[in-house]
Amino acid sequence: MKNFLFSLCCTVVFSILFDRFIRPCRNGWRGYTLHTLSILTFYGATLALTGGFWVACVLTDALFLALVIASNIKFRVLGEPLVFSDLAVAASFLRYPRFYLAAIPTFLKIILIPAALLIFGCVIAFSSTALTAHFAGLLILLISLLGLSAGWKFYWRSSVMLRPNLEADIVQCGLLPALLIYTLRWRATPSPAPAQPLPAREPDTDPAPFLVIVQCESFADPKDLVPNHPLAPLHNFERLKKSSDHYGALSVSGFGAYTMRTEYAVLCGRSEEELGFRAFDPFLTAQDEHTFGLPNRLAALYEKRLFVHPHDLRFYCRDRLMPALGFTTLVGPDDFTDAETAGPYISDKAIGDYLHDRIVSAEKPELIYVVTMENHGPWDAGRLDAPDALTAWERHAQNGDALLGSLDRTLRDCGRPAHLIFFGDHRPSIPGYVTPSKMRSTPFISLSYNTHETDAFPSVSKIIPAELHNLILKKFKYTSKI
């Protein structure tokens, strides 16, 4: 009994101590009832499985400490604490560890495997077959779950974290309460009423224009990125502003990651306000909202609707989601097996060459949505023979700008009506050079070719990605509210 009570107290006390190290910093002691019940739930489950009081204590606190460390690393690199949707993409760490390992400090990489082996050894050595210990764990698990259920039903559901405000909720209530309540809120979010497909053009009107939408990886304005470090401007972007019908700043929510937030908003036109708790990873619920997909809504105008991405389409489950959103053809890495690379990924030039060939050979106008890959991090010194990470990013960004220039020439010379939308998905996270801040916008530009309607002056504005979706529909005299 003494070991049981002491291990139980140590589990709770150390978890609270670890919680005080969370970033952004905890303020006050609100949320510790929910925190304690969550900790006891895992302690009870572990004790019921292993029968070891200290095994349950060590495993519970080790897991929570790992969550705190992961959240703090993410906050330092991306400017956002750990959120429930991050756990849904944990499998991608095993598939593409390079995307994540660069953010982990060296000393953690060194101790990670020994610490895991030590914990595994403790589980083997100190587990017990004593029925009383297993029964005690089961009892704690049931009591904790009842406490959580009652608290949710009679208090938390109606009064706590009613709207997403992640940093403030972490500060006020801590990491575990935010993870749990946000998960419950996300699960309870209802799906919207289906969107209606948009009508075809009248028989006597001109055919739909080619529609090319390019989501350029980590594309940002060098002048805004590092104010105290002069970088060369994006010459094609600056030049094309004058002939554009719209350009400006795209107010994306993510920094250094979360491509899918921008991608979903442009494709489906649903703002973060409308998505609520689904906004943290809208791809998780995209199947429920597939009717909002731009390809579905414009299906009457375009027989062929292509999604082009020269990387594993299983990432973010694009291989399943994009057909649901209305794309008829997926163009993935298998279509670029012999293509030129720039750094570790398929080059933007290869994308431009593919699009050129596709556009000039197409018999009918097509809708083409492109997600580039060349400028994906991490940016190591030596990449593209660059002396440092920032220079490596800059050289890739210039290649992205060259892609914009290439598409401009292709669409201008093809002689067909066409629209080009080009934008950055998020700013890069480059430790030591580009760190999280409130300034997160990326450039966007909208260009029209060989059409009868032109604006006298380009419109300049700051919009959110969902408004970019609406701007695309307005080119067809539609709005997202139809």
XYZ file of C-alpha atoms in Angstrom:
482
model
C 0.000 0.000 0.000
C 2.855 2.387 0.841
C 4.487 1.854 -2.588
C 1.141 2.341 -4.268
C 0.365 5.669 -2.570
C 3.905 6.989 -2.916
C 4.109 6.123 -6.624
C 0.692 7.658 -7.186
C 1.724 10.911 -5.486
C 5.024 11.024 -7.372
C 3.212 10.529 -10.671
C 0.889 13.473 -10.079
C 3.490 15.790 -8.512
C 6.114 15.251 -11.202
C 3.546 15.651 -13.989
C 2.504 19.013 -12.511
C 6.172 19.999 -12.228
C 6.751 19.107 -15.882
C 3.634 21.041 -16.865
C 5.118 24.224 -15.389
C 7.848 24.058 -18.064
C 5.378 24.199 -20.952
C 5.722 27.005 -23.508
C 4.049 29.434 -23.694
C 4.441 29.666 -19.927
C 1.616 28.483 -17.662
C -0.180 31.205 -15.742
C -1.805 30.189 -12.450
C -3.196 26.798 -11.470
C -6.351 26.552 -13.539
C -6.924 23.240 -15.292
C -5.102 20.956 -12.859
C -8.231 18.975 -11.978
C -8.530 17.936 -15.605
C -4.757 17.473 -15.835
C -4.692 15.206 -12.769
C -7.631 13.085 -13.944
C -5.933 12.638 -17.329
C -2.643 11.623 -15.704
C -4.416 9.186 -13.378
C -6.238 7.653 -16.333
C -2.953 6.716 -17.992
C -1.392 5.700 -14.667
C -4.348 3.406 -13.975
C -4.246 1.868 -17.442
C -0.492 1.232 -17.218
C -0.784 -0.221 -13.725
C -3.633 -2.482 -14.815
C -1.464 -3.815 -17.657
C 1.888 -4.167 -15.887
C 1.027 -4.556 -12.206
C 4.071 -2.428 -11.310
C 3.469 0.733 -9.277
C 6.783 2.327 -10.234
C 6.536 1.107 -13.804
C 3.233 2.942 -14.097
C 4.742 6.034 -12.478
C 7.801 6.140 -14.746
C 5.867 5.384 -17.946
C 3.189 7.972 -17.216
C 5.579 10.785 -16.362
C 7.994 9.838 -19.160
C 5.210 9.992 -21.727
C 3.968 13.325 -20.427
C 7.515 14.727 -20.338
C 7.930 13.630 -23.962
C 4.741 15.515 -24.854
C 6.009 18.642 -23.095
C 9.383 18.464 -24.853
C 7.744 17.867 -28.232
C 5.359 20.765 -27.672
C 8.180 23.114 -26.637
C 10.285 22.152 -29.663
C 7.325 22.724 -31.940
C 6.588 26.079 -30.298
C 10.207 27.168 -30.760
C 10.383 26.111 -34.415
C 6.822 26.688 -35.657
C 5.379 29.137 -33.127
C 2.544 26.814 -32.103
C 2.235 24.346 -29.190
C 1.319 20.707 -29.672
C -2.302 20.220 -30.690
C -4.448 17.106 -30.941
C -4.230 16.899 -34.752
C -0.429 16.537 -34.583
C -0.875 13.037 -33.191
C -2.786 12.052 -36.339
C 0.298 12.557 -38.525
C 2.736 10.850 -36.154
C 3.131 7.991 -38.639
C 4.704 10.401 -41.106
C 7.649 10.749 -38.718
C 8.571 7.129 -39.405
C 8.025 7.499 -43.150
C 9.893 10.807 -43.569
C 12.012 11.412 -40.457
C 14.134 13.995 -42.300
C 11.225 16.438 -42.129
C 11.319 16.376 -38.330
C 14.752 15.340 -37.061
C 16.331 18.684 -37.951
C 14.160 20.369 -35.299
C 15.275 18.019 -32.494
C 18.322 19.185 -30.492
C 21.393 16.978 -30.843
C 21.519 15.977 -27.174
C 17.930 14.673 -27.397
C 18.805 12.599 -30.464
C 21.718 11.108 -28.499
C 19.705 10.153 -25.415
C 16.483 9.157 -27.178
C 17.322 5.521 -27.877
C 19.122 4.864 -24.535
C 16.183 6.413 -22.651
C 13.694 4.253 -24.556
C 15.773 1.132 -23.826
C 16.013 2.061 -20.140
C 12.256 2.505 -19.846
C 11.654 -0.775 -21.670
C 14.066 -2.516 -19.312
C 12.224 -1.085 -16.295
C 8.939 -2.391 -17.648
C 10.384 -5.898 -17.998
C 12.169 -5.853 -14.651
C 9.551 -4.277 -12.419
C 6.244 -5.519 -13.807
C 4.292 -7.772 -11.481
C 1.734 -10.537 -11.720
C 0.141 -9.619 -8.371
C -3.613 -9.436 -8.939
C -4.119 -6.706 -6.326
C -1.882 -4.295 -8.252
C -3.657 -5.007 -11.533
C -7.023 -4.573 -9.824
C -5.905 -1.286 -8.230
C -4.890 0.021 -11.642
C -8.227 -0.950 -13.138
C -10.049 0.760 -10.278
C -8.058 3.995 -10.725
C -8.694 3.872 -14.458
C -12.447 3.523 -14.010
C -12.675 6.232 -11.325
C -10.627 8.644 -13.442
C -12.728 7.989 -16.532
C -15.912 8.538 -14.513
C -14.470 11.787 -13.180
C -13.582 12.945 -16.697
C -17.009 11.992 -18.035
C -18.850 13.747 -15.217
C -16.668 16.851 -15.501
C -17.246 17.029 -19.250
C -20.998 16.507 -18.955
C -21.680 18.935 -16.102
C -18.994 21.610 -16.499
C -16.277 21.553 -19.149
C -18.546 20.996 -22.167
C -20.536 24.168 -21.512
C -17.852 26.500 -20.165
C -14.280 25.591 -21.159
C -12.473 26.227 -24.487
C -15.632 26.877 -26.456
C -13.681 28.370 -29.380
C -10.128 27.629 -30.544
C -7.526 29.858 -28.894
C -4.628 27.472 -28.540
C -1.895 29.587 -26.965
C -4.251 31.220 -24.455
C -5.746 27.857 -23.500
C -2.297 26.336 -22.976
C -1.322 29.288 -20.773
C -4.478 29.119 -18.685
C -5.171 25.378 -18.501
C -2.049 23.479 -19.557
C -1.139 20.997 -22.265
C -3.174 17.911 -21.346
C -6.487 19.753 -20.827
C -6.046 21.506 -24.174
C -5.239 18.232 -25.961
C -8.261 16.495 -24.439
C -10.859 19.281 -24.722
C -9.792 20.215 -28.247
C -10.123 16.562 -29.282
C -13.641 16.375 -27.842
C -14.631 19.680 -29.444
C -13.221 18.523 -32.785
C -15.168 15.262 -32.635
C -18.368 17.146 -31.817
C -18.026 19.628 -34.699
C -20.892 19.038 -37.157
C -20.308 18.829 -40.887
C -21.755 21.687 -42.964
C -24.563 21.328 -45.460
C -23.220 20.183 -48.846
C -22.149 22.817 -51.348
C -23.806 22.775 -54.739
C -21.896 22.302 -57.991
C -21.757 25.387 -60.150
C -23.600 25.472 -63.465
C -22.015 24.998 -66.855
C -21.642 27.877 -69.274
C -24.376 28.659 -71.736
C -23.889 26.933 -75.122
C -23.238 30.186 -76.994
C -20.578 31.484 -74.594
C -16.818 31.051 -74.782
C -15.337 27.865 -73.302
C -13.880 27.972 -69.821
C -10.306 29.258 -69.623
C -7.365 27.117 -68.594
C -7.163 27.361 -64.815
C -3.710 26.784 -63.305
C -3.284 27.148 -59.532
C 0.223 26.789 -58.106
C 0.828 26.339 -54.395
C 4.556 27.008 -54.133
C 6.369 25.386 -51.220
C 7.790 27.862 -48.649
C 7.411 30.713 -51.140
C 7.836 34.044 -49.359
C 8.965 37.558 -50.154
C 12.693 37.783 -49.346
C 12.331 41.473 -48.473
C 9.844 40.644 -45.707
C 11.490 37.465 -44.510
C 14.678 38.735 -42.905
C 14.445 42.550 -42.660
C 18.005 42.974 -41.367
C 19.503 40.610 -43.943
C 19.157 41.884 -47.551
C 18.090 39.242 -50.055
C 17.516 39.536 -53.781
C 13.912 40.329 -54.801
C 11.686 37.948 -56.742
C 12.111 39.570 -60.156
C 9.312 37.755 -61.995
C 6.853 38.332 -59.188
C 7.728 42.025 -59.022
C 7.503 42.357 -62.798
C 4.157 40.580 -63.102
C 2.500 42.675 -60.420
C 2.010 45.406 -63.031
C 0.101 43.149 -65.420
C -1.804 41.172 -62.777
C -5.463 41.604 -61.957
C -4.842 40.945 -58.263
C -1.841 40.520 -55.985
C -0.919 41.012 -52.365
C -0.339 39.186 -49.096
C -1.976 35.880 -48.220
C -2.597 35.670 -44.473
C -1.837 31.998 -43.810
C -2.190 30.596 -40.301
C 0.781 28.256 -40.251
C 4.468 29.066 -40.015
C 7.088 26.668 -41.330
C 4.565 23.850 -41.783
C 0.862 23.067 -42.067
C 0.713 23.157 -45.839
C -2.670 21.423 -45.641
C -4.325 24.399 -43.909
C -3.575 26.744 -46.794
C -4.195 24.024 -49.364
C -7.595 23.124 -47.952
C -8.711 26.751 -47.647
C -7.829 27.547 -51.270
C -9.420 24.344 -52.537
C -12.580 24.472 -50.424
C -13.078 28.108 -49.448
C -13.874 27.405 -45.808
C -12.303 29.885 -43.384
C -10.824 29.002 -40.005
C -13.774 30.718 -38.364
C -16.151 28.399 -40.208
C -14.032 25.307 -39.553
C -13.663 25.909 -35.808
C -11.637 23.086 -34.251
C -11.350 21.411 -37.641
C -9.040 24.221 -38.760
C -5.943 22.681 -37.129
C -5.930 19.907 -39.729
C -8.877 20.269 -42.114
C -7.690 17.295 -44.154
C -8.794 14.996 -41.309
C -12.427 15.867 -42.038
C -12.148 16.781 -45.722
C -14.129 13.692 -46.743
C -17.142 15.154 -44.908
C -16.759 18.444 -46.785
C -15.743 17.167 -50.217
C -18.595 18.980 -52.001
C -16.812 22.281 -51.271
C -13.811 21.184 -53.344
C -13.091 23.527 -56.240
C -12.798 20.617 -58.735
C -16.197 19.282 -57.649
C -17.818 22.686 -57.943
C -16.292 23.397 -61.363
C -16.816 19.878 -62.749
C -19.347 21.147 -65.299
C -16.673 23.406 -66.800
C -13.697 21.057 -66.793
C -13.767 17.453 -67.945
C -10.162 16.970 -66.798
C -9.112 18.214 -63.363
C -5.522 17.451 -62.364
C -3.777 17.445 -59.007
C 0.008 17.592 -59.467
C 2.448 16.945 -56.615
C 5.878 15.326 -57.178
C 6.023 13.689 -53.743
C 4.405 10.775 -51.942
C 0.665 11.322 -52.348
C -0.011 9.282 -49.213
C 1.240 12.268 -47.218
C -1.849 13.899 -45.669
C -3.775 11.085 -47.428
C -3.883 13.115 -50.628
C -4.163 9.884 -52.619
C -7.669 9.437 -51.152
C -8.723 13.022 -50.493
C -7.989 14.601 -53.859
C -10.287 12.279 -55.847
C -12.985 12.943 -53.247
C -12.549 16.701 -53.780
C -13.171 16.202 -57.478
C -9.810 15.699 -59.176
C -10.006 13.236 -62.060
C -6.246 12.673 -62.389
C -3.468 12.535 -59.788
C 0.041 13.282 -61.052
C 2.548 12.093 -58.469
C 6.207 11.089 -58.088
C 5.850 8.169 -60.495
C 5.270 10.723 -63.252
C 8.574 12.446 -62.441
C 10.912 9.452 -62.142
C 13.345 10.858 -64.712
C 12.792 14.518 -63.861
C 15.454 16.962 -62.778
C 15.939 17.494 -59.053
C 17.102 20.592 -57.190
C 18.454 19.548 -53.839
C 16.691 16.445 -52.519
C 13.380 17.021 -54.310
C 11.896 17.340 -57.807
C 12.779 20.761 -59.185
C 10.348 23.559 -59.904
C 11.799 23.633 -63.419
C 10.625 20.047 -63.927
C 7.166 21.118 -62.801
C 7.248 24.010 -65.279
C 8.307 21.700 -68.117
C 5.504 19.261 -67.296
C 2.901 22.034 -67.212
C 4.173 23.537 -70.475
C 3.835 20.212 -72.285
C 0.442 19.577 -70.749
C -0.991 22.980 -71.629
C 0.244 23.181 -75.234
C -0.921 19.631 -76.016
C -4.334 19.746 -74.312
C -7.349 19.568 -76.604
C -9.657 21.207 -74.067
C -9.080 23.596 -71.161
C -8.196 21.887 -67.895
C -8.159 22.718 -64.217
C -4.665 22.050 -62.835
C -3.762 22.425 -59.158
C -0.044 22.129 -58.427
C 1.760 21.659 -55.105
C 5.507 22.110 -55.577
C 8.145 20.353 -53.495
C 11.570 21.764 -54.342
C 11.783 24.310 -51.523
C 10.784 21.943 -48.726
C 13.007 22.030 -45.661
C 15.163 21.387 -43.861
C 17.646 23.715 -45.527
C 21.108 22.455 -44.696
C 24.309 24.273 -45.484
C 25.683 22.810 -48.708
C 22.277 22.346 -50.312
C 22.552 23.778 -53.841
C 26.164 24.548 -52.823
C 24.877 27.242 -50.477
C 27.116 28.350 -47.583
C 24.203 28.449 -45.115
C 20.548 27.482 -44.743
C 19.168 30.929 -45.586
C 21.077 31.072 -48.867
C 19.834 27.584 -49.721
C 16.234 28.700 -49.166
C 16.840 31.864 -51.211
C 18.140 29.898 -54.206
C 15.119 27.623 -54.114
C 12.808 30.650 -53.795
C 14.389 32.130 -56.919
C 13.663 28.841 -58.695
C 10.049 29.165 -57.580
C 10.012 32.662 -59.026
C 11.461 31.265 -62.251
C 8.573 28.776 -62.345
C 6.174 31.723 -62.175
C 7.985 33.342 -65.112
C 7.917 30.094 -67.080
C 4.171 29.663 -66.589
C 3.594 33.269 -67.548
C 5.320 32.675 -70.886
C 3.513 29.387 -71.497
C 0.053 30.799 -70.845
C 0.712 34.045 -72.670
C 1.995 32.244 -75.777
C -0.558 29.410 -75.874
C -3.170 31.746 -77.362
C -5.983 30.410 -75.183
C -7.882 32.164 -72.408
C -6.242 31.233 -69.125
C -5.988 32.178 -65.480
C -2.940 31.638 -63.278
C -3.025 31.784 -59.496
C 0.367 31.548 -57.767
C 0.929 31.694 -53.990
C 3.099 30.512 -51.123
C 1.767 27.952 -48.652
C 3.709 29.260 -45.617
C 6.936 30.965 -44.663
C 10.005 28.792 -44.025
C 11.225 28.020 -40.523
C 15.011 28.424 -40.589
C 16.424 28.419 -37.031
C 18.881 31.247 -36.552
C 17.504 33.183 -39.520
C 13.706 32.943 -39.784
C 11.857 32.291 -36.535
C 8.134 32.382 -35.665
C 6.491 35.785 -35.436
C 3.105 37.392 -35.979
C 4.189 38.189 -39.555
C 3.233 35.042 -41.456
C 1.859 36.217 -44.784
C 3.075 34.919 -48.141
C 2.776 36.516 -51.610
C -0.013 35.700 -54.030
C -0.697 36.868 -57.561
C -3.566 36.373 -60.010
C -2.975 36.734 -63.751
C -5.306 36.465 -66.739
C -4.332 35.716 -70.320
C -5.991 36.161 -73.685
C -9.297 37.266 -72.167
C -11.529 40.146 -73.175
C -11.917 41.479 -69.653
C -8.979 43.214 -68.023
C -8.726 45.552 -65.070
C -7.262 49.005 -65.668
C -5.188 48.717 -62.492
C -4.216 45.638 -60.482
C -5.987 45.253 -57.179
C -3.754 45.028 -54.123
C -5.017 43.496 -50.899
C -4.356 41.282 -47.917
C -6.637 38.261 -47.915
C -6.975 34.886 -46.222
C -6.649 31.658 -48.242
C -10.421 31.063 -48.200
C -10.867 34.449 -49.869
C -8.416 33.387 -52.562
C -10.823 30.529 -53.319
C -13.583 33.082 -53.719
C -11.391 35.246 -55.932
C -10.910 32.240 -58.240
C -14.658 31.676 -58.464
C -15.224 35.351 -59.257
C -13.208 34.860 -62.422
C -16.120 32.702 -63.580
C -18.676 35.224 -62.301
C -19.349 32.943 -59.318
C -18.922 33.527 -55.589
C -18.336 30.959 -52.865
C -21.804 31.678 -51.432
C -23.593 30.187 -54.471
